[in-house]
Structures are given as structure tokens and as C-alpha cells.
Coordinates of N, CA, C and O and ligand atoms in Angstrom, one line a residue:
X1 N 93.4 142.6 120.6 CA 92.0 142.0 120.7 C 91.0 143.0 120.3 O 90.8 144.1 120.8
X2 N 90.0 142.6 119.0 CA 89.3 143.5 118.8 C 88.2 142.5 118.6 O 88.4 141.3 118.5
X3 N 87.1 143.1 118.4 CA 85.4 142.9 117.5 C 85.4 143.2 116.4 O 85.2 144.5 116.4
X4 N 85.5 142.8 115.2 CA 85.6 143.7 114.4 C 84.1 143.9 113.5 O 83.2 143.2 113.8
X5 N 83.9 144.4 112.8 CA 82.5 144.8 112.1 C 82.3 143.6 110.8 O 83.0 143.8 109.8
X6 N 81.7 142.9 110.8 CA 81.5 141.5 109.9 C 80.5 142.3 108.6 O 79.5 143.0 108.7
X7 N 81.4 141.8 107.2 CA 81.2 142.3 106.2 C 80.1 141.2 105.8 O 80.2 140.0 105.8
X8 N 78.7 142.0 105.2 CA 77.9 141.1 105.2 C 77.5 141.3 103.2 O 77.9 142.2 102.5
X9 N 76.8 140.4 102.9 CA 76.6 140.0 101.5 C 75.7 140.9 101.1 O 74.7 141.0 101.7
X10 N 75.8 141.7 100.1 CA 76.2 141.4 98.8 C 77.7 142.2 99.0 O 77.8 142.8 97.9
X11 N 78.7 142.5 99.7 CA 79.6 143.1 100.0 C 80.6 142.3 98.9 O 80.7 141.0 98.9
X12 N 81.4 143.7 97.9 CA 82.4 142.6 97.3 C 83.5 142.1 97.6 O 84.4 141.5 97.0
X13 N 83.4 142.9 99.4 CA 85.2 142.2 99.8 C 84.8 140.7 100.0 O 85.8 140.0 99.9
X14 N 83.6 140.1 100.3 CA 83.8 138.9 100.3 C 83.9 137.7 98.9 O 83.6 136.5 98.7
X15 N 84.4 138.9 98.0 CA 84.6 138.2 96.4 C 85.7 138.4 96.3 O 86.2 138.4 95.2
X16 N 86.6 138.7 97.3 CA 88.1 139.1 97.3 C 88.8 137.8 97.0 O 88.4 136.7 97.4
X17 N 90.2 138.0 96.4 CA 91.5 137.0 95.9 C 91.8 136.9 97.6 O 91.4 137.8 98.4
X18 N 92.6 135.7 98.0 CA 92.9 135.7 99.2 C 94.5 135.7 99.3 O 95.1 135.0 98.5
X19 N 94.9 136.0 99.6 CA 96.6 135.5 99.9 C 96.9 135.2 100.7 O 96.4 135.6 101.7
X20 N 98.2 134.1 100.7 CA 98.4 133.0 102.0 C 99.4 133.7 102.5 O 100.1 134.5 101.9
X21 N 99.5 133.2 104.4 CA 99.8 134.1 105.3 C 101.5 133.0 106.1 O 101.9 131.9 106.2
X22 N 101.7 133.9 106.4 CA 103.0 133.4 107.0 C 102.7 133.2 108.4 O 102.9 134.1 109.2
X23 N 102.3 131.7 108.6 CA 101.3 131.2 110.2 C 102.1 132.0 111.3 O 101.5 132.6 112.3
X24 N 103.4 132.0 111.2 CA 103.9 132.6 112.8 C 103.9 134.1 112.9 O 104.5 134.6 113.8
X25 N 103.4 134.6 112.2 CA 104.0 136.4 111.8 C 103.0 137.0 112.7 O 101.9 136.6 112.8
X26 N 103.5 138.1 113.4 CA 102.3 139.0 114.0 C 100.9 139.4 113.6 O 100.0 139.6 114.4
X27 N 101.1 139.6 112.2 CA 99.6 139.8 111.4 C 98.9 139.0 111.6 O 97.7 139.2 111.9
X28 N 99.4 137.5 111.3 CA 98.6 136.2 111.1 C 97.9 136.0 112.7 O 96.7 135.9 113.0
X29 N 99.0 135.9 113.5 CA 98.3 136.4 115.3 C 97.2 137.5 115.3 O 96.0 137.2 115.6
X30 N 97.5 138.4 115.1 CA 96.0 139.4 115.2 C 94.8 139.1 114.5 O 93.7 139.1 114.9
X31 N 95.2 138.8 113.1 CA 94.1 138.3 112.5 C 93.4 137.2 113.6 O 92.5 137.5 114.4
X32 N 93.9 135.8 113.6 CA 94.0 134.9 114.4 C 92.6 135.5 115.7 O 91.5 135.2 115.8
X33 N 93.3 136.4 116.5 CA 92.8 137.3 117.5 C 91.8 137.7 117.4 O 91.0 137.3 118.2
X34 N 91.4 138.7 116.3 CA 90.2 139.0 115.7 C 89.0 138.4 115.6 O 87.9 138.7 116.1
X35 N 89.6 137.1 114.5 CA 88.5 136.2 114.1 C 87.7 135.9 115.6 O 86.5 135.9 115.7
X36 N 88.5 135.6 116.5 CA 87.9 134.9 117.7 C 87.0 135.7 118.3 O 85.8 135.2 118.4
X37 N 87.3 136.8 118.7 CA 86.5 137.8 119.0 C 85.5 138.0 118.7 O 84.6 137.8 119.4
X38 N 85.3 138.5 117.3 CA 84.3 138.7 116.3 C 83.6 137.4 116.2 O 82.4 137.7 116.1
X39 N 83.7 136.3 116.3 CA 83.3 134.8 115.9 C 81.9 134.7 117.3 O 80.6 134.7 117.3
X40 N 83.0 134.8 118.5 CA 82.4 134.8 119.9 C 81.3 135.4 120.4 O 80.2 134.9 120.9
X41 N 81.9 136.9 120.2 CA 81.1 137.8 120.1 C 79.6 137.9 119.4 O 78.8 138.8 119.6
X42 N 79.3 136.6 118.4 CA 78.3 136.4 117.8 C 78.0 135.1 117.9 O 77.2 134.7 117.0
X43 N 78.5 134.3 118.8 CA 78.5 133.2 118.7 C 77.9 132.4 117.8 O 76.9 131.6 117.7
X44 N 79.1 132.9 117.0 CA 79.3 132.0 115.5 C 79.7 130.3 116.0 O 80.0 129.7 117.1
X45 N 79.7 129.8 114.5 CA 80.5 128.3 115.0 C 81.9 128.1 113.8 O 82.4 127.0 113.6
X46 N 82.2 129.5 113.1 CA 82.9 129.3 112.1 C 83.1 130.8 111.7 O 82.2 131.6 111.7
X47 N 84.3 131.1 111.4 CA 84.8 132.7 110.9 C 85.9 133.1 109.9 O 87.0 133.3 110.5
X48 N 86.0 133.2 108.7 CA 86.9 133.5 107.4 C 87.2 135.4 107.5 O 86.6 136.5 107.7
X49 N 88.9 134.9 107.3 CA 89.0 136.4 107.4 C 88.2 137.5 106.2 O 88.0 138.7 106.3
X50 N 87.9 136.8 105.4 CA 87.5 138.1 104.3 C 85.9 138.2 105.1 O 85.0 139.0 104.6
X51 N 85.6 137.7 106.0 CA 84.4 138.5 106.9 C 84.6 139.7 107.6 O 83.7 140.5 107.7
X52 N 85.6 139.8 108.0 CA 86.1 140.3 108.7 C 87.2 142.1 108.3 O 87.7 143.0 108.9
X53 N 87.2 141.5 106.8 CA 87.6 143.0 106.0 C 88.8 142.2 105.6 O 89.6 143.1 105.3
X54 N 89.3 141.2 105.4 CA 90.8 140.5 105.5 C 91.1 139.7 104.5 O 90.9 138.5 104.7
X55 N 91.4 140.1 103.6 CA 91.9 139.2 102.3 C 92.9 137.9 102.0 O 93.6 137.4 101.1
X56 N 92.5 137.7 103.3 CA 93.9 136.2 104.1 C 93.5 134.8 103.8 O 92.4 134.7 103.3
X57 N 94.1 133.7 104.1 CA 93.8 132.6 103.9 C 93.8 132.0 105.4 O 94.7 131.4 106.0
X58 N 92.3 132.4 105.8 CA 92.5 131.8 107.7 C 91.0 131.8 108.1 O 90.0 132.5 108.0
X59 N 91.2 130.7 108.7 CA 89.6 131.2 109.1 C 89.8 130.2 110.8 O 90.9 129.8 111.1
X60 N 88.6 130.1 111.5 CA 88.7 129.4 113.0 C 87.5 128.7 112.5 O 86.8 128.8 111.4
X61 N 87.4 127.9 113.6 CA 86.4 127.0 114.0 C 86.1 127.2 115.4 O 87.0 127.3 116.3
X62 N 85.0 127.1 115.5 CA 84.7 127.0 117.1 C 84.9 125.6 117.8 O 84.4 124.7 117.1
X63 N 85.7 125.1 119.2 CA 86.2 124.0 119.6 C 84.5 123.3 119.9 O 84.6 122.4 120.8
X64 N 83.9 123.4 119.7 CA 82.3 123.0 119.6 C 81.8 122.4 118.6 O 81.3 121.3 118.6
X65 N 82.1 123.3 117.3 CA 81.8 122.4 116.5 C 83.1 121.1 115.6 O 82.8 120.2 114.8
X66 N 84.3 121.5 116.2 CA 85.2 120.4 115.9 C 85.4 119.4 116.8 O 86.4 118.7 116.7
X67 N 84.6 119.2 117.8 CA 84.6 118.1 119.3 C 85.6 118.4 120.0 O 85.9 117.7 120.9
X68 N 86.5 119.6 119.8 CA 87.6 119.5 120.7 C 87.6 120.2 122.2 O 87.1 121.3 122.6
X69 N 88.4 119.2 122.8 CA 88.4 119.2 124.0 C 89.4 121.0 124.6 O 89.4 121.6 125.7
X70 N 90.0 121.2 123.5 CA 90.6 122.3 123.3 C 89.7 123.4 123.7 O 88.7 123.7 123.1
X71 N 90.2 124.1 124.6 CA 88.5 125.9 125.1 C 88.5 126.4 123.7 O 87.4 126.5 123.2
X72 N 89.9 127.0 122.9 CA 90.1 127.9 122.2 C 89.6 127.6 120.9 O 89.6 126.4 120.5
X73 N 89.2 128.8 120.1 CA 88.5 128.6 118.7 C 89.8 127.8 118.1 O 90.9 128.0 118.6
X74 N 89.9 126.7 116.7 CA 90.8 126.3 116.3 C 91.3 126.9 115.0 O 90.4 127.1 114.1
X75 N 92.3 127.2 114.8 CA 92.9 128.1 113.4 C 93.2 127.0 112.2 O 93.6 125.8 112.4
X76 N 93.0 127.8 110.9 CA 93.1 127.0 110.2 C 93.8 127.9 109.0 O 93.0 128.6 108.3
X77 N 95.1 127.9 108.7 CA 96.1 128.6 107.8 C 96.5 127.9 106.9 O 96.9 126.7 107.0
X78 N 96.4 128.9 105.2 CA 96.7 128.4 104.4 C 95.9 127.0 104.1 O 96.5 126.0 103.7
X79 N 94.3 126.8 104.4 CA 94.1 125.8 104.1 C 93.9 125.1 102.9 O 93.6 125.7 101.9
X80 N 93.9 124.1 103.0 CA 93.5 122.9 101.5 C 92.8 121.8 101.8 O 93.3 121.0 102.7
X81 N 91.7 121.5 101.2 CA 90.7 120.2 101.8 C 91.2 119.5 100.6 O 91.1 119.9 99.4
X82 N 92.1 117.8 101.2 CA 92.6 117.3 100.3 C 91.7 115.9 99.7 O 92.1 115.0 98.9
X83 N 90.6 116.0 100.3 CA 89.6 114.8 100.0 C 88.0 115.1 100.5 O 87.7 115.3 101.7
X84 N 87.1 115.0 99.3 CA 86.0 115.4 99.6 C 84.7 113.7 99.6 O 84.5 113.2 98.5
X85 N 84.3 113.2 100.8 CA 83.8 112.2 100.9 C 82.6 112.3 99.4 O 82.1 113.3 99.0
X86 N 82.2 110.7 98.7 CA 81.6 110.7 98.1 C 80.0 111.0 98.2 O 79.4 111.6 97.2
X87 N 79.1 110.5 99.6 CA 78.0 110.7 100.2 C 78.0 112.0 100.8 O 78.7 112.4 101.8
X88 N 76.9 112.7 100.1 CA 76.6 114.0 100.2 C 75.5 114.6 101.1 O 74.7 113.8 100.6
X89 N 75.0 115.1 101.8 CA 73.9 115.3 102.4 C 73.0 117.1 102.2 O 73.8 118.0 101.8
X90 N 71.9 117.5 102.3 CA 71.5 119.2 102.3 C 71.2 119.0 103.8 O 70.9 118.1 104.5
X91 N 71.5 120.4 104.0 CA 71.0 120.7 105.5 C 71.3 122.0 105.5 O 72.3 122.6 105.1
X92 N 70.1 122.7 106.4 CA 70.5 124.2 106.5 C 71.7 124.8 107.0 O 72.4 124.4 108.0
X93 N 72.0 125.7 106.2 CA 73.3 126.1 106.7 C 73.1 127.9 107.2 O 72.3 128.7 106.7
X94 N 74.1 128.2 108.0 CA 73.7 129.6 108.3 C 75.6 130.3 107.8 O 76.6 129.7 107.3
X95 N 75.4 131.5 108.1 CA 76.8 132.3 108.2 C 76.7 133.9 108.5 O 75.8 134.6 108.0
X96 N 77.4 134.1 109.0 CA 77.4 135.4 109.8 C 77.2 136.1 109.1 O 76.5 137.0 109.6
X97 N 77.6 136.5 107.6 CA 77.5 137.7 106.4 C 76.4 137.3 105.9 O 76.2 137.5 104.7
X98 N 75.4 136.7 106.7 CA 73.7 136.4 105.9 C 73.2 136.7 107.3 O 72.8 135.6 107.8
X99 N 73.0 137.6 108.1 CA 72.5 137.9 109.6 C 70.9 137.2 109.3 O 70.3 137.6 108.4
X100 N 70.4 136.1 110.0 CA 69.1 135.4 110.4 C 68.6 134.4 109.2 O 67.5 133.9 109.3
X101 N 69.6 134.1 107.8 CA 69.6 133.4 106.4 C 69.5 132.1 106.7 O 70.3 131.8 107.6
X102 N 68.8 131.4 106.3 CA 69.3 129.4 106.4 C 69.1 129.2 105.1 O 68.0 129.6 104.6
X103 N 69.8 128.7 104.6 CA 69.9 128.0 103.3 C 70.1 126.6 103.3 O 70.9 126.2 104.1
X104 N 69.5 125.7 102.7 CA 69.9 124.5 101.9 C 71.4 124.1 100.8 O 71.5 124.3 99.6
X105 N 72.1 123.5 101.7 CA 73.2 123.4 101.0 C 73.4 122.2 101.0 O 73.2 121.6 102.1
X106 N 73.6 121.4 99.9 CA 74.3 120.2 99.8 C 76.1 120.1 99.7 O 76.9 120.6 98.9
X107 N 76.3 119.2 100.7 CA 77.5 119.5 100.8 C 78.3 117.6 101.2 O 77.7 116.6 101.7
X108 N 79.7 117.8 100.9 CA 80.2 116.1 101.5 C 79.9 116.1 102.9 O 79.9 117.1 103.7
X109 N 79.5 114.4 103.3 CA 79.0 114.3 104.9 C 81.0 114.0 105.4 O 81.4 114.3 106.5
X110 N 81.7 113.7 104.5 CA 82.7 113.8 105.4 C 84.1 114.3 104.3 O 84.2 114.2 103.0
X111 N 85.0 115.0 105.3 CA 86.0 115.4 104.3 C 87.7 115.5 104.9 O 87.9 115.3 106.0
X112 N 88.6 115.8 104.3 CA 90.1 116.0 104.7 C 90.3 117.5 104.8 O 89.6 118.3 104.1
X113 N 90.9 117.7 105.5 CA 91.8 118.9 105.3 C 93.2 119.6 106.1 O 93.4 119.6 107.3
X114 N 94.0 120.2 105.1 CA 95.3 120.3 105.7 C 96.0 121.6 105.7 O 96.2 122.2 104.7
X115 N 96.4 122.3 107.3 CA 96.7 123.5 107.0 C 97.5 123.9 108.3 O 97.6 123.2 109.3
X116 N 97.9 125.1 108.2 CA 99.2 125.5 109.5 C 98.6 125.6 110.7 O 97.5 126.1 110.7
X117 N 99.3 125.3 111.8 CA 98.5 126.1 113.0 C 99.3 127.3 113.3 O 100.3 127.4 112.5
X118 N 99.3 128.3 114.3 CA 100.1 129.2 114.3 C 101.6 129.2 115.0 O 102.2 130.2 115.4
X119 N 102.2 127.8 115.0 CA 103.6 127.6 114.9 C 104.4 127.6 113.7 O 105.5 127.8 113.3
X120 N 103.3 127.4 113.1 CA 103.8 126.8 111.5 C 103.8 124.9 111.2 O 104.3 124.2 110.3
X121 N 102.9 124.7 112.2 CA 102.8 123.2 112.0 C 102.1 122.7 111.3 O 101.0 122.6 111.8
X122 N 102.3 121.8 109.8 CA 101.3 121.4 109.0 C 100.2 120.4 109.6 O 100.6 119.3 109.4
X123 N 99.0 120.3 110.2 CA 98.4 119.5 110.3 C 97.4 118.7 109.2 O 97.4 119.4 108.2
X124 N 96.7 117.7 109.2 CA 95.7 117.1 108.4 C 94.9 116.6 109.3 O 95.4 115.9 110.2
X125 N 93.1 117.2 109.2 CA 92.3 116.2 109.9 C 91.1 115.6 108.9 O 90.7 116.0 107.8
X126 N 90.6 114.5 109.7 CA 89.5 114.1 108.7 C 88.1 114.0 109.4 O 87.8 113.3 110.3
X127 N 87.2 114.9 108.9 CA 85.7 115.3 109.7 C 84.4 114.8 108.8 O 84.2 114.5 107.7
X128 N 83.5 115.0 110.4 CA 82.4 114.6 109.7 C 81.1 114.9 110.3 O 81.1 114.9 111.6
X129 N 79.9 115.3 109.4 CA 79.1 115.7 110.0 C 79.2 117.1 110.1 O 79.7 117.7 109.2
X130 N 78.7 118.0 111.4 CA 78.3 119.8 111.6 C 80.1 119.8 111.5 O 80.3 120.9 111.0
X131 N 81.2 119.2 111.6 CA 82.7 119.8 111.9 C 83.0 119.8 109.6 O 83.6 120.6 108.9
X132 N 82.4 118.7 109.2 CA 82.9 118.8 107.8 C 81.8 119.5 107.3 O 82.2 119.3 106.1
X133 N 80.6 120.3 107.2 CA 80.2 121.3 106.9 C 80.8 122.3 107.2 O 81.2 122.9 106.2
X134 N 81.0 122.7 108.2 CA 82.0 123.6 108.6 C 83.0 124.4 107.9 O 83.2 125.6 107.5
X135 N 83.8 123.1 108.1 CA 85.6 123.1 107.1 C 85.0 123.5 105.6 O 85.2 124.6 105.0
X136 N 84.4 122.8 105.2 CA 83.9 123.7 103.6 C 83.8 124.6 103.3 O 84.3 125.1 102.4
X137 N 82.6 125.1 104.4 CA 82.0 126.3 104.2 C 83.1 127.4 104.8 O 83.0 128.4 104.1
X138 N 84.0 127.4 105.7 CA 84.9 128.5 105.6 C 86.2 128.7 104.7 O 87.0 129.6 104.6
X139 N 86.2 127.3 104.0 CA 86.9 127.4 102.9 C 86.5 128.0 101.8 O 87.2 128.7 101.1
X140 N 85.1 127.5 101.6 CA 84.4 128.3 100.4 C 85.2 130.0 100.4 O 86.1 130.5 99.7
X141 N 84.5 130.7 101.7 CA 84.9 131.7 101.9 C 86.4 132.3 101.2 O 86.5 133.3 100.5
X142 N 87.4 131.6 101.5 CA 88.8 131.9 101.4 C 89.0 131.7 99.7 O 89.9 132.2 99.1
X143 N 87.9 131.0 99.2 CA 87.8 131.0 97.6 C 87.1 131.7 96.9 O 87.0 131.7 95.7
X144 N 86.2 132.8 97.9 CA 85.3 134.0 97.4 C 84.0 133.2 96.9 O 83.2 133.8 96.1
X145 N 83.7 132.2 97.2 CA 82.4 131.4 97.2 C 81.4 131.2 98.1 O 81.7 130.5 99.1
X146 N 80.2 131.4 98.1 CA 79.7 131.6 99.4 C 78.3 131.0 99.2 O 77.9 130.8 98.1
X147 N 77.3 130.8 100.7 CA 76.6 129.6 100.2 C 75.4 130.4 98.9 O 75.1 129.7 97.9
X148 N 75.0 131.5 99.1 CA 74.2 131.6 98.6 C 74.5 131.7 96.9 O 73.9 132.3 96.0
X149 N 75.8 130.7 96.6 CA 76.1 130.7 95.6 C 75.5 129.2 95.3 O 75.8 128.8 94.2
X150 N 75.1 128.7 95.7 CA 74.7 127.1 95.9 C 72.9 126.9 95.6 O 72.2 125.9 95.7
X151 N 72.6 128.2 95.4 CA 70.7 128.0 95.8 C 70.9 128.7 94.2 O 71.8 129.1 93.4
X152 N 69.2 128.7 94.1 CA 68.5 129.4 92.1 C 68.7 130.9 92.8 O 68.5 131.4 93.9
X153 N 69.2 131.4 91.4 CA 68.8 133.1 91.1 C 67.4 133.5 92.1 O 67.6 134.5 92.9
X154 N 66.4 132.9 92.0 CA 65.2 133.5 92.3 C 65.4 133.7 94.2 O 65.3 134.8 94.7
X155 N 65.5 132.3 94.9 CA 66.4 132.3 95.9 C 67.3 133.5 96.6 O 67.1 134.4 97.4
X156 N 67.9 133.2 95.9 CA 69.3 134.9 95.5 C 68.6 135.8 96.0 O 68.8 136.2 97.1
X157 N 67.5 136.4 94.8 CA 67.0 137.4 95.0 C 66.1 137.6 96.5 O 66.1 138.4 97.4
X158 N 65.3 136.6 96.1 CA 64.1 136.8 97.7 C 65.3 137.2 99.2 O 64.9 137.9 100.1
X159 N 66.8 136.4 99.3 CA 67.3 136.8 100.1 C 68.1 138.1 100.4 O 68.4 138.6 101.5
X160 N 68.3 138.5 99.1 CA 68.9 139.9 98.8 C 67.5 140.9 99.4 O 67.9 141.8 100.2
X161 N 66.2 140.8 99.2 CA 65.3 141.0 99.7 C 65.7 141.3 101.0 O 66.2 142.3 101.5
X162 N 65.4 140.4 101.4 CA 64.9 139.6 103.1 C 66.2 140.7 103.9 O 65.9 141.6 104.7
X163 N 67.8 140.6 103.3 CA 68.5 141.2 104.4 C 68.1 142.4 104.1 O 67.9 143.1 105.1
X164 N 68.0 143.0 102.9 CA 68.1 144.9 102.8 C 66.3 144.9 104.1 O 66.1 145.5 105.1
X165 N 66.0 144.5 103.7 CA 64.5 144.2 104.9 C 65.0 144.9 106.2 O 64.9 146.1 106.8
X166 N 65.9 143.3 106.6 CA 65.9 143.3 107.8 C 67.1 144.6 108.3 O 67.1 145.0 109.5
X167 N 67.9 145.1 107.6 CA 68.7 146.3 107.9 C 68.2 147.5 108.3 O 68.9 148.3 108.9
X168 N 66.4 147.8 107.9 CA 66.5 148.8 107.7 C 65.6 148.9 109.6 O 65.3 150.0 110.1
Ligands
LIG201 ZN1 80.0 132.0 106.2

């Protein structure tokens, strides 16, 4: 169980290749472990391992923002969003590697996605609303895509701004 230190943008580990993890393996558990920690600890609503220093294909959700009745953050291995709803919606979006950022992202209001839990169980769910923003956006992550890839250059910049700002 650790906290670990959240790698924040313009950092290029979050431009990292990801590689898929073998759901039952001890690594994939700690990772797993980690993310929650670190997630909680900032009470995030969503956490990708390459935030976290981790070049993996995993990220959680918080049981908050997926409705589940489940306490524990939900894991999501090896994922793939196998259907992206046609009605699209913007709405601010935040993420932990942008500390106090809201961005305007347009994104599907509803979507699929399919991936291991840590037995090795393939699941598929289909979301919608703050849970299919969510699933996107920590997928983006696992594809080295991230929101502030979604806004103008000038955008970009004023935020590249804003965090060296607020760092100091
Ligand atoms: Zn994020």
C-alpha cells in the first residue's frame, strides 16, 4: 500500500507506450493498490497508471462515479471501449496531472467498454453520463492522450502557464 507521487503534465511519462498486464499477477495487484491510494488520497474520481510512473494498461474508477454499490475503487485491465455512443456532449473536465485545470471536453454521452478484473475475468459495461466520461478519459491516458490534447494551442499554452504558476 502506497501514495504514490502523481506525474503531472507536461511530464513525458504520460506520453508513454503502455503494455498490457497479466490481471492476476502480483504487479498488476500493487499497481491495482497504488492507484487506489494515490486516487483516494486526492480524492480523485478516476486514476491511470502512467499517472502514477507506470507504463501499464490499468486504471480505477471510483465506485462513486460508476453508481456502484461496491465501497472499492473499480479496476479496469487491459481495457478496450468497444462502442462510442453517437450524441456527444462538452463539459468540464478535470484530472489529477492538471492540479486545479477544467477544461472543456467534448466527449460521447454514452459508451461500451471491456476489460479484466483482477481474477482475470473479462467483463463489458455500458455507461453513461460522469461514469462514460470517466471510462474515456482514463483510457485516453493508457493511449498517451490527454485532455489538454482536445483544446487550441493557445489554450495549451495559457495552461502550461497557469500550472508552472501555481507550482511555484
Ligand atoms: Zn486524467
Amino acid at each position: 500500500m502506497a501514495v504514490r507521487k502523481i506525474v503531472e503534465w507536461p511530464s513525458l511519462a504520460l506520453r508513454s507506450d503502455t503494455h498490457d498486464l497479466d490481471p492476476t499477477s502480483g504487479e498488476t495487484a500493487k499497481i491495482y493498490q497504488d492507484l487506489v491510494d494515490t486516487m483516494e488520497s486526492r480524492k480523485g474520481i478516476g486514476i491511470a497508471a502512467p499517472q502514477i510512473g507506470e507504463p501499464a494498461k490499468i486504471f480505477v474508477i471510483s465506485a462513486f462515479a460508476a453508481e456502484s454499490d461496491d465501497l472499492l475503487p473499480i479496476p479496469f485491465i487491459n481495457p478496450e471501449i468497444t462502442w462510442l455512443g453517437e450524441d456527444t456532449m462538452v463539459e468540464q473536465e478535470g484530472c489529477l496531472s492538471f492540479p486545479d485545470i477544467w477544461l472543456n471536453v467534448r466527449r460521447s454521452l454514452r459508451c461500451k467498454i471491456k476489460a479484466s478484473n483482477l481474477s482475470g475475468g473479462i467483463f463489458e459495461v455500458e455507461a453513461d453520463g460522469l461514469y462514460a466520461r470517466a471510462l474515456q478519459h482514463e483510457t485516453d491516458h493508457l493511449n498517451a492522450k490527454l485532455m489538454v490534447d482536445f483544446v487550441s494551442k493557445i489554450k495549451k499554452e495559457s495552461v502550461k502557464k497557469k500550472l508552472k504558476r501555481n507550482r511555484r
